[in-house]
XYZ file of C-alpha atoms in Angstrom:
572
model
C 7.601 -23.089 -25.510
C 9.607 -25.210 -23.051
C 8.826 -28.733 -22.177
C 7.537 -27.539 -18.819
C 5.225 -25.025 -20.413
C 3.743 -27.769 -22.631
C 3.194 -30.181 -19.770
C 1.567 -27.441 -17.797
C -0.944 -26.740 -20.559
C -1.755 -30.408 -20.962
C -2.326 -30.737 -17.213
C -4.485 -27.587 -17.210
C -6.484 -28.994 -20.127
C -7.196 -32.267 -18.141
C -8.354 -30.120 -15.086
C -10.556 -27.901 -17.148
C -12.123 -30.847 -19.022
C -12.973 -32.435 -15.668
C -14.258 -29.147 -14.335
C -16.635 -28.920 -17.277
C -17.723 -32.542 -17.137
C -15.808 -33.658 -20.255
C -15.230 -37.131 -21.603
C -13.549 -39.214 -18.847
C -11.375 -41.053 -21.318
C -10.071 -37.792 -22.795
C -9.394 -36.381 -19.353
C -7.403 -39.482 -18.519
C -5.521 -39.288 -21.799
C -4.340 -35.680 -21.082
C -3.626 -36.355 -17.478
C -1.544 -39.451 -18.326
C 0.371 -37.596 -21.037
C 1.222 -34.762 -18.655
C 2.381 -37.254 -15.999
C 4.825 -39.159 -18.285
C 5.955 -36.081 -20.351
C 6.876 -34.366 -17.044
C 9.542 -37.000 -16.603
C 10.975 -36.631 -20.064
C 13.861 -34.158 -20.667
C 16.049 -35.825 -23.239
C 14.957 -33.427 -25.976
C 12.788 -30.377 -26.406
C 9.288 -31.347 -27.612
C 9.503 -28.288 -29.915
C 12.260 -30.140 -31.899
C 10.317 -33.366 -32.359
C 8.104 -34.448 -35.134
C 4.587 -35.894 -34.588
C 6.012 -39.333 -35.485
C 8.725 -38.951 -32.760
C 6.228 -37.696 -30.188
C 3.799 -40.643 -30.572
C 6.661 -42.958 -29.496
C 6.817 -41.295 -26.108
C 5.051 -43.081 -23.196
C 1.607 -41.747 -22.664
C 1.414 -39.882 -25.997
C -0.975 -40.940 -28.724
C -1.734 -39.224 -32.154
C -4.231 -36.842 -30.661
C -1.917 -35.586 -27.864
C 1.077 -35.418 -30.285
C -1.093 -33.166 -32.500
C -1.982 -30.972 -29.557
C 1.733 -30.663 -28.693
C 2.563 -29.540 -32.172
C -0.198 -26.923 -32.005
C 1.093 -25.663 -28.690
C 4.582 -25.394 -30.074
C 3.392 -23.441 -33.127
C 0.684 -21.233 -31.528
C 1.132 -21.442 -27.745
C -2.188 -23.071 -27.350
C -4.911 -25.172 -29.195
C -8.570 -24.534 -29.943
C -10.152 -26.813 -27.382
C -8.058 -25.318 -24.583
C -9.029 -21.814 -25.713
C -12.697 -22.718 -25.554
C -12.250 -24.175 -22.052
C -10.450 -21.074 -20.883
C -13.019 -18.740 -22.467
C -15.853 -20.500 -20.715
C -14.181 -20.622 -17.363
C -14.351 -17.482 -15.187
C -10.888 -16.165 -14.242
C -11.683 -16.418 -10.543
C -12.527 -20.139 -10.917
C -9.156 -20.686 -12.556
C -7.529 -18.923 -9.581
C -9.160 -21.544 -7.304
C -6.796 -24.218 -8.744
C -4.056 -22.553 -6.500
C -6.055 -23.103 -3.314
C -4.712 -25.925 -1.247
C -7.262 -28.406 0.132
C -9.711 -28.477 -2.768
C -9.403 -30.350 -6.081
C -11.249 -30.103 -9.345
C -14.448 -31.817 -8.131
C -14.800 -29.505 -5.093
C -14.189 -26.409 -7.313
C -16.890 -27.761 -9.614
C -19.342 -27.935 -6.710
C -18.422 -24.439 -5.456
C -18.838 -23.007 -8.983
C -21.833 -24.918 -10.277
C -23.864 -25.425 -7.123
C -23.086 -22.264 -5.184
C -22.600 -19.961 -8.206
C -19.223 -18.650 -6.853
C -16.916 -17.319 -9.512
C -14.233 -15.449 -7.578
C -11.843 -16.240 -4.705
C -13.246 -13.299 -2.797
C -16.752 -14.787 -3.059
C -15.416 -18.161 -1.903
C -13.727 -16.505 1.109
C -16.990 -14.827 2.087
C -18.880 -18.070 1.749
C -16.385 -19.761 4.036
C -16.592 -16.903 6.572
C -20.413 -17.166 6.810
C -20.264 -20.956 7.065
C -21.959 -21.756 3.791
C -19.123 -23.970 2.390
C -19.091 -26.189 5.518
C -22.702 -27.092 4.807
C -21.830 -28.558 1.308
C -21.867 -32.316 1.013
C -18.307 -33.653 1.275
C -16.922 -30.410 2.692
C -17.404 -29.775 6.372
C -15.841 -27.376 8.858
C -12.314 -28.753 8.414
C -12.243 -28.248 4.665
C -13.750 -24.826 5.042
C -11.056 -23.779 7.470
C -8.304 -25.139 5.204
C -9.713 -23.105 2.280
C -9.660 -19.975 4.431
C -6.091 -20.621 5.550
C -4.946 -21.249 2.020
C -6.670 -18.085 0.722
C -5.034 -16.015 3.445
C -1.651 -17.403 2.629
C -2.157 -16.782 -1.148
C -3.262 -13.170 -0.457
C -0.214 -12.563 1.549
C 2.110 -13.780 -1.316
C 0.560 -11.719 -4.076
C 3.089 -9.611 -6.025
C 6.033 -11.671 -4.847
C 8.329 -14.139 -6.515
C 10.798 -16.780 -5.302
C 14.545 -16.118 -5.221
C 15.265 -17.912 -8.508
C 12.715 -15.898 -10.495
C 13.643 -12.655 -8.805
C 17.301 -13.159 -9.668
C 16.430 -14.128 -13.236
C 14.196 -11.099 -13.809
C 16.672 -8.736 -12.251
C 19.537 -10.213 -14.401
C 17.557 -9.971 -17.605
C 16.665 -6.343 -16.876
C 20.227 -5.481 -15.993
C 21.333 -6.899 -19.395
C 18.743 -4.682 -21.207
C 19.848 -1.562 -19.298
C 23.566 -2.298 -19.911
C 22.836 -1.796 -23.620
C 22.279 1.876 -22.769
C 24.257 2.579 -19.596
C 27.743 1.769 -18.464
C 27.102 1.560 -14.730
C 24.082 -0.657 -13.706
C 23.942 -2.591 -10.453
C 21.301 -4.972 -8.930
C 20.434 -3.996 -5.372
C 17.636 -4.568 -2.840
C 16.120 -7.983 -2.184
C 17.923 -9.769 -4.962
C 21.396 -8.618 -3.939
C 20.680 -9.390 -0.280
C 19.701 -13.005 -1.251
C 16.082 -12.811 0.022
C 14.248 -16.061 -0.434
C 11.156 -14.106 -1.405
C 11.467 -11.080 -3.639
C 8.731 -8.440 -3.655
C 10.522 -5.738 -5.705
C 13.234 -5.626 -8.316
C 15.686 -2.794 -7.525
C 18.502 -1.507 -9.730
C 20.873 1.492 -9.652
C 22.232 3.437 -12.612
C 25.232 5.587 -12.244
C 24.740 8.688 -14.479
C 25.046 12.437 -14.382
C 21.870 13.236 -16.233
C 18.704 11.793 -14.551
C 16.445 13.291 -17.188
C 18.333 11.581 -20.056
C 18.150 8.298 -18.145
C 14.360 8.651 -17.662
C 13.883 9.154 -21.416
C 15.689 5.957 -22.208
C 13.817 3.976 -19.549
C 10.528 5.124 -20.886
C 11.426 3.408 -24.166
C 12.750 0.112 -22.719
C 10.607 -2.816 -23.742
C 9.078 -4.852 -21.011
C 8.863 -1.835 -18.633
C 5.515 -0.297 -17.749
C 5.960 3.054 -15.898
C 3.891 4.219 -12.922
C 3.846 7.965 -13.696
C 2.369 8.895 -10.288
C 5.028 7.118 -8.222
C 8.004 8.005 -10.470
C 10.230 11.112 -10.195
C 13.199 12.464 -12.115
C 15.513 10.451 -9.839
C 13.597 7.189 -9.625
C 11.688 5.215 -12.238
C 8.866 3.103 -10.710
C 6.601 0.698 -12.446
C 6.288 -3.052 -13.197
C 7.635 -5.557 -15.582
C 5.240 -6.163 -18.454
C 3.230 -9.414 -17.905
C 4.247 -9.329 -14.225
C 2.779 -7.689 -11.143
C 6.296 -7.456 -9.699
C 7.275 -3.809 -8.779
C 10.482 -2.385 -10.262
C 12.456 0.516 -8.840
C 15.300 2.005 -10.985
C 17.242 4.794 -9.224
C 19.615 7.245 -10.857
C 22.631 8.238 -8.734
C 25.729 10.224 -9.398
C 28.605 7.943 -10.478
C 30.689 8.993 -7.405
C 27.774 7.876 -5.193
C 27.249 4.438 -6.755
C 29.042 2.296 -4.158
C 27.540 4.183 -1.286
C 24.003 4.069 -2.635
C 24.380 0.420 -3.539
C 25.257 -0.219 0.074
C 22.286 1.772 1.400
C 19.948 0.184 -1.029
C 21.061 -3.409 -0.203
C 21.016 -3.394 3.577
C 18.190 -3.771 6.070
C 17.221 -0.888 8.303
C 18.586 -2.741 11.439
C 21.914 -3.235 9.785
C 22.139 0.437 8.768
C 21.384 1.491 12.356
C 24.617 -0.068 13.646
C 26.860 2.519 15.287
C 30.327 3.159 13.904
C 33.289 3.798 16.340
C 32.514 7.479 16.348
C 28.927 6.987 17.387
C 27.238 7.733 14.043
C 25.078 5.084 12.366
C 26.162 3.357 9.198
C 23.218 5.060 7.478
C 24.488 8.538 8.595
C 28.109 7.722 7.710
C 27.340 6.486 4.193
C 24.724 9.193 3.465
C 27.314 11.921 4.202
C 30.245 10.459 2.448
C 31.165 8.944 -0.913
C 32.978 5.585 -0.779
C 34.709 3.783 -3.730
C 33.952 0.316 -2.311
C 31.788 -1.261 0.326
C 34.920 -2.663 2.099
C 36.048 0.968 2.706
C 32.659 1.705 4.335
C 33.256 -0.854 7.065
C 36.887 0.220 7.392
C 35.874 3.832 7.946
C 33.233 2.748 10.446
C 35.722 0.559 12.401
C 33.546 -2.479 11.877
C 34.134 -5.931 10.384
C 33.093 -6.403 6.722
C 29.676 -8.041 6.322
C 28.768 -9.626 2.931
C 25.554 -8.352 1.271
C 23.609 -11.422 2.035
C 23.951 -11.048 5.780
C 23.068 -7.397 6.051
C 19.763 -7.903 7.845
C 20.574 -6.644 11.326
C 19.670 -10.025 12.917
C 22.814 -11.771 13.900
C 25.625 -10.724 11.689
C 27.396 -8.623 14.317
C 27.456 -11.430 16.993
C 28.512 -13.814 14.158
C 31.385 -11.541 13.177
C 32.890 -11.573 16.787
C 34.335 -15.049 16.176
C 34.241 -15.395 12.396
C 34.971 -13.569 9.186
C 33.554 -13.344 5.669
C 36.336 -15.542 4.241
C 34.960 -18.482 6.270
C 31.512 -18.432 4.657
C 30.660 -21.379 2.405
C 30.992 -20.905 -1.342
C 30.040 -22.934 -4.382
C 33.663 -23.898 -4.886
C 33.767 -25.300 -1.340
C 31.208 -28.021 -2.092
C 32.731 -31.435 -2.905
C 29.608 -33.559 -3.410
C 25.873 -33.380 -4.085
C 23.486 -35.322 -1.734
C 19.725 -35.872 -1.905
C 19.073 -36.483 -5.549
C 16.459 -38.564 -7.469
C 16.697 -40.712 -10.575
C 14.271 -42.609 -12.792
C 14.243 -45.330 -10.145
C 11.679 -43.127 -8.439
C 10.268 -39.816 -9.806
C 13.424 -38.353 -11.383
C 13.800 -37.529 -15.043
C 17.378 -38.819 -15.566
C 18.776 -42.291 -15.140
C 21.166 -43.032 -12.275
C 24.143 -43.064 -14.729
C 23.078 -39.762 -16.224
C 22.832 -38.137 -12.823
C 26.238 -39.480 -11.781
C 28.003 -38.632 -15.082
C 26.785 -35.002 -14.992
C 27.625 -34.627 -11.294
C 31.139 -35.809 -12.166
C 31.279 -33.495 -15.211
C 30.623 -30.530 -12.837
C 33.699 -31.484 -10.951
C 32.162 -33.001 -7.871
C 33.686 -36.020 -6.022
C 30.517 -37.886 -5.131
C 26.891 -38.086 -5.864
C 24.499 -39.136 -3.124
C 21.497 -40.754 -4.690
C 18.417 -40.707 -2.472
C 15.312 -41.889 -4.311
C 11.949 -42.084 -2.689
C 11.057 -44.966 -0.380
C 8.241 -47.485 -0.811
C 5.498 -45.596 1.028
C 5.850 -42.771 -1.531
C 3.723 -44.573 -4.141
C 2.889 -41.199 -5.732
C 6.604 -40.860 -6.521
C 7.237 -44.467 -7.675
C 8.950 -45.209 -4.333
C 11.360 -48.182 -4.236
C 10.258 -51.565 -2.956
C 12.945 -53.492 -1.179
C 13.444 -55.529 -4.390
C 14.046 -52.329 -6.423
C 16.363 -51.026 -3.695
C 18.458 -54.134 -4.220
C 18.481 -53.588 -7.980
C 19.610 -49.981 -7.505
C 22.303 -50.909 -5.056
C 23.642 -53.454 -7.516
C 23.749 -50.890 -10.328
C 25.557 -48.426 -8.008
C 28.237 -51.114 -7.310
C 28.585 -51.693 -10.979
C 28.949 -47.982 -11.921
C 31.389 -47.381 -9.021
C 33.625 -50.152 -10.371
C 33.619 -48.385 -13.756
C 34.435 -44.990 -12.216
C 37.251 -46.495 -10.061
C 39.020 -48.041 -13.108
C 38.626 -45.403 -15.798
C 41.662 -43.417 -14.750
C 39.847 -40.166 -14.056
C 39.595 -38.075 -10.892
C 38.106 -39.932 -7.923
C 34.309 -40.127 -8.014
C 31.779 -42.408 -6.274
C 28.014 -42.802 -5.961
C 27.010 -42.958 -2.329
C 24.035 -45.197 -1.529
C 21.292 -43.205 0.004
C 17.499 -43.173 0.281
C 14.925 -40.465 1.081
C 12.920 -42.479 3.559
C 9.450 -41.195 4.356
C 8.850 -40.368 8.018
C 5.678 -42.280 8.684
C 2.736 -40.984 10.821
C 4.220 -42.438 14.020
C 7.741 -41.070 13.272
C 9.205 -44.425 12.224
C 11.159 -44.689 8.996
C 10.099 -46.500 5.835
C 11.597 -50.037 5.533
C 12.756 -52.527 8.093
C 16.115 -52.088 9.845
C 17.819 -54.691 7.642
C 17.019 -52.723 4.484
C 17.916 -49.360 6.037
C 21.270 -50.842 7.052
C 22.179 -51.392 3.480
C 22.412 -47.628 2.724
C 25.394 -45.364 3.295
C 23.021 -42.702 4.606
C 19.340 -41.989 5.063
C 17.582 -38.690 4.399
C 14.445 -38.716 6.600
C 11.675 -36.495 5.286
C 7.934 -35.903 5.865
C 5.856 -36.026 2.700
C 2.345 -37.038 3.940
C -0.163 -35.711 6.491
C 1.228 -32.150 6.343
C -1.698 -30.531 8.247
C -0.345 -31.757 11.604
C -0.708 -29.928 14.906
C 2.566 -28.536 16.282
C 2.667 -31.245 18.941
C 2.083 -34.006 16.432
C 4.748 -32.649 14.085
C 7.238 -32.412 16.935
C 6.506 -35.962 18.100
C 6.897 -37.231 14.554
C 10.143 -35.451 13.809
C 11.767 -36.110 17.222
C 11.030 -39.835 16.849
C 12.647 -39.836 13.410
C 15.666 -37.899 14.566
C 16.219 -40.367 17.398
C 16.120 -43.269 14.891
C 19.747 -44.508 14.726
C 19.456 -44.836 10.870
C 18.536 -41.195 10.336
C 21.595 -39.395 8.914
C 20.039 -36.189 7.492
C 16.675 -34.549 8.376
C 15.270 -33.437 5.013
C 13.369 -30.179 4.449
C 12.388 -30.015 8.077
C 9.225 -27.850 7.858
C 7.880 -29.138 4.482
C 7.224 -25.534 3.240
C 6.759 -24.569 -0.348
C 7.482 -20.858 -0.686
C 4.598 -18.819 -2.038
C 2.531 -21.977 -2.207
C 2.326 -23.687 1.125
C 3.292 -22.752 4.661
C 5.279 -25.426 6.444
C 3.925 -27.297 9.417
C 4.742 -25.575 12.714
C 7.753 -26.791 14.655
C 9.908 -25.676 17.587
C 13.162 -25.112 15.681
C 15.363 -24.962 18.824
C 14.069 -28.337 20.056
C 14.576 -29.978 16.635
C 18.159 -28.573 16.342
C 18.959 -29.655 19.855
C 17.703 -33.172 19.081
C 19.818 -33.267 15.957
C 22.889 -32.255 17.997
C 22.139 -34.945 20.552
C 21.801 -37.701 17.890
C 24.500 -36.445 15.512
C 21.959 -35.837 12.795
C 22.788 -33.516 9.806
C 20.172 -30.846 8.960
C 19.321 -30.168 5.345
C 19.215 -26.896 3.702
C 16.980 -27.977 0.806
C 18.380 -25.753 -1.990
C 15.308 -25.994 -4.228
C 14.079 -22.370 -4.595
C 10.587 -23.759 -3.814
C 11.726 -24.829 -0.333
C 15.010 -23.234 0.929
C 14.256 -25.240 4.079
C 15.860 -25.090 6.741
C 15.166 -21.355 6.981
C 18.465 -19.421 7.128
C 17.478 -17.646 10.288
C 18.237 -20.912 12.221
C 21.644 -21.607 10.734
C 23.646 -19.711 13.443
C 21.885 -21.744 16.189
C 22.776 -24.947 14.353
C 26.438 -23.950 14.306
C 26.328 -22.915 17.998
C 25.085 -26.515 18.768
C 27.660 -28.145 16.484
C 25.019 -29.391 13.940
C 26.335 -29.869 10.456
C 24.230 -28.640 7.532
C 24.063 -30.200 4.159
C 23.150 -28.043 1.118
C 21.131 -30.386 -0.939
C 19.357 -29.671 -4.274
C 16.649 -32.353 -4.080
C 17.371 -32.636 -7.818
C 14.912 -34.647 -9.922
C 17.017 -34.014 -13.061
C 20.595 -33.105 -13.876
C 19.722 -29.344 -14.257
C 18.528 -29.442 -10.707
C 22.121 -29.566 -9.440
C 22.427 -25.838 -10.172
C 19.818 -25.094 -7.542
C 22.692 -25.649 -5.114
C 23.663 -21.995 -5.781
C 20.407 -20.913 -4.086
C 21.248 -23.050 -1.143
C 24.679 -21.514 -0.920
C 23.149 -18.045 -0.977
C 20.754 -18.711 1.953
C 23.561 -20.639 3.696
C 25.804 -17.509 3.525
C 22.863 -15.358 4.552
C 22.578 -17.383 7.710
C 26.393 -17.263 8.295
C 27.100 -20.856 7.282
C 30.791 -21.632 7.157
C 32.593 -24.173 5.115
C 33.552 -25.993 8.310
C 29.942 -26.476 9.241
C 28.841 -27.665 5.760
C 28.515 -31.479 5.551
C 28.992 -31.744 1.755
C 32.061 -29.535 1.879
C 33.779 -32.712 3.131
C 35.903 -34.541 0.550
C 34.928 -38.007 -0.601
C 37.504 -39.515 1.764
C 36.256 -37.407 4.634
C 32.573 -38.087 4.194
C 33.088 -41.810 3.722
C 35.085 -41.844 6.980
C 32.257 -39.786 8.743
C 29.547 -42.192 7.532
C 31.576 -45.292 8.402
C 32.206 -43.975 11.863
C 28.558 -43.277 12.357
C 27.642 -46.743 11.223
C 30.157 -48.294 13.608
C 28.491 -46.332 16.381
C 25.200 -47.923 15.469
C 26.644 -51.365 16.111
C 27.904 -50.535 19.607
């Protein structure tokens, strides 16, 4: 059990206790423990004794005992009783945006509704709107959230898709010498609805026998054939396709299985489509496919048939941004706000990874839910940054610096958190929306455009506020937003968290056409979060992002000069 697993079970316990009308003090105890333990990552709870656990903030003897039970058994008796007495459909309601535990309790206890389907029907016939404390607005939000969740069933985010595909590949490589990940994962899709792999082998029947015995694979006999194994991963609804191809066809089939239909319809110089060319011929590498077609090489991530061909008219694959091109990490959080690691820990690990600068951007004062910084605490953090930077400058190592940033909430009227004199003390400002997310398009646009026009806004953070597979973003006119960023010299963020990946990659090319720089930011709340940058790089490449258009590909000297120049312009 990971720390995250344990925190999730404690939080679920608090919700279920509240749902069943449990002891308020006990509910608070579990909720408080989950809140504080979520910020702790110095050691695995599974390695700690009960005596060590009770020393942690928010943990008493009772909670410590529950953690020990969870580590040993995966659960504890009281949670099991709560789960057994809660209909599965009611548990699913916790995923619905717009209703909390108290409203779910009313839906279940007063209306007798025990499934999401029944809740949807009750909303459609207007029954939910009549409940005290609900109304038409809440009813509509429930319907919209249910529709969104239904559309996301059987899908996973990029990070989980890549992880599952990688683990399955490792298992298969114990039996086969040629295994390749294809499909959504290889193409860098932000949402994966199928794990696809290819096996190069001469005997499909022999491969099928082995696959039928692989742990964690559940075969769908009806949909499988001698040449393709279809089924799901055990304990997952995610479909899996494993195709068996002749070894001489592996490169060709990998190409066909990893490109979108519109990409494959592109005509070669002889008039045949890429699909026809590759279907009829065996190629040793994907590079030779494009050479034979008389077309520029396109990396797997870009093979969508959307804009890669127009992109390739003036650029080539070698210009695409890579992990190695990144020189610094911007938009990160520390224990000053809602992060899990101290400022020094965040900086030291950033430096250990070989980066030249860390941009700290803790939450601003209006984000009370995230322990946002008051002006007094801003001053304390800036002083600590000065102190640490002095140490880094004199220790004889490679150049490294902490840049002074803030993630300033964009308030309801589009203004930024803090007064101008406080904002002026930062090297840069990431302006982001965190509240009132159910805006109309016109309200969202007014709010964002006002923030972009603010002279202190350096980077527009996660511009649509989406959470993949969980929450649709507020509607915006991307072209207008990008045009405004171009006009005001504002950088756009590609939030690399696999939950966000916002800005959407489909708008990257338009950003580059308008001269808008993009910053690949992890929004890291702990040191491990830095590695999410790889997902940002993937979607950046998918959208055609070049090193030249990547803000944090600038060296420390270059980015300091860029920020200083922008500040001087503010004073004109």
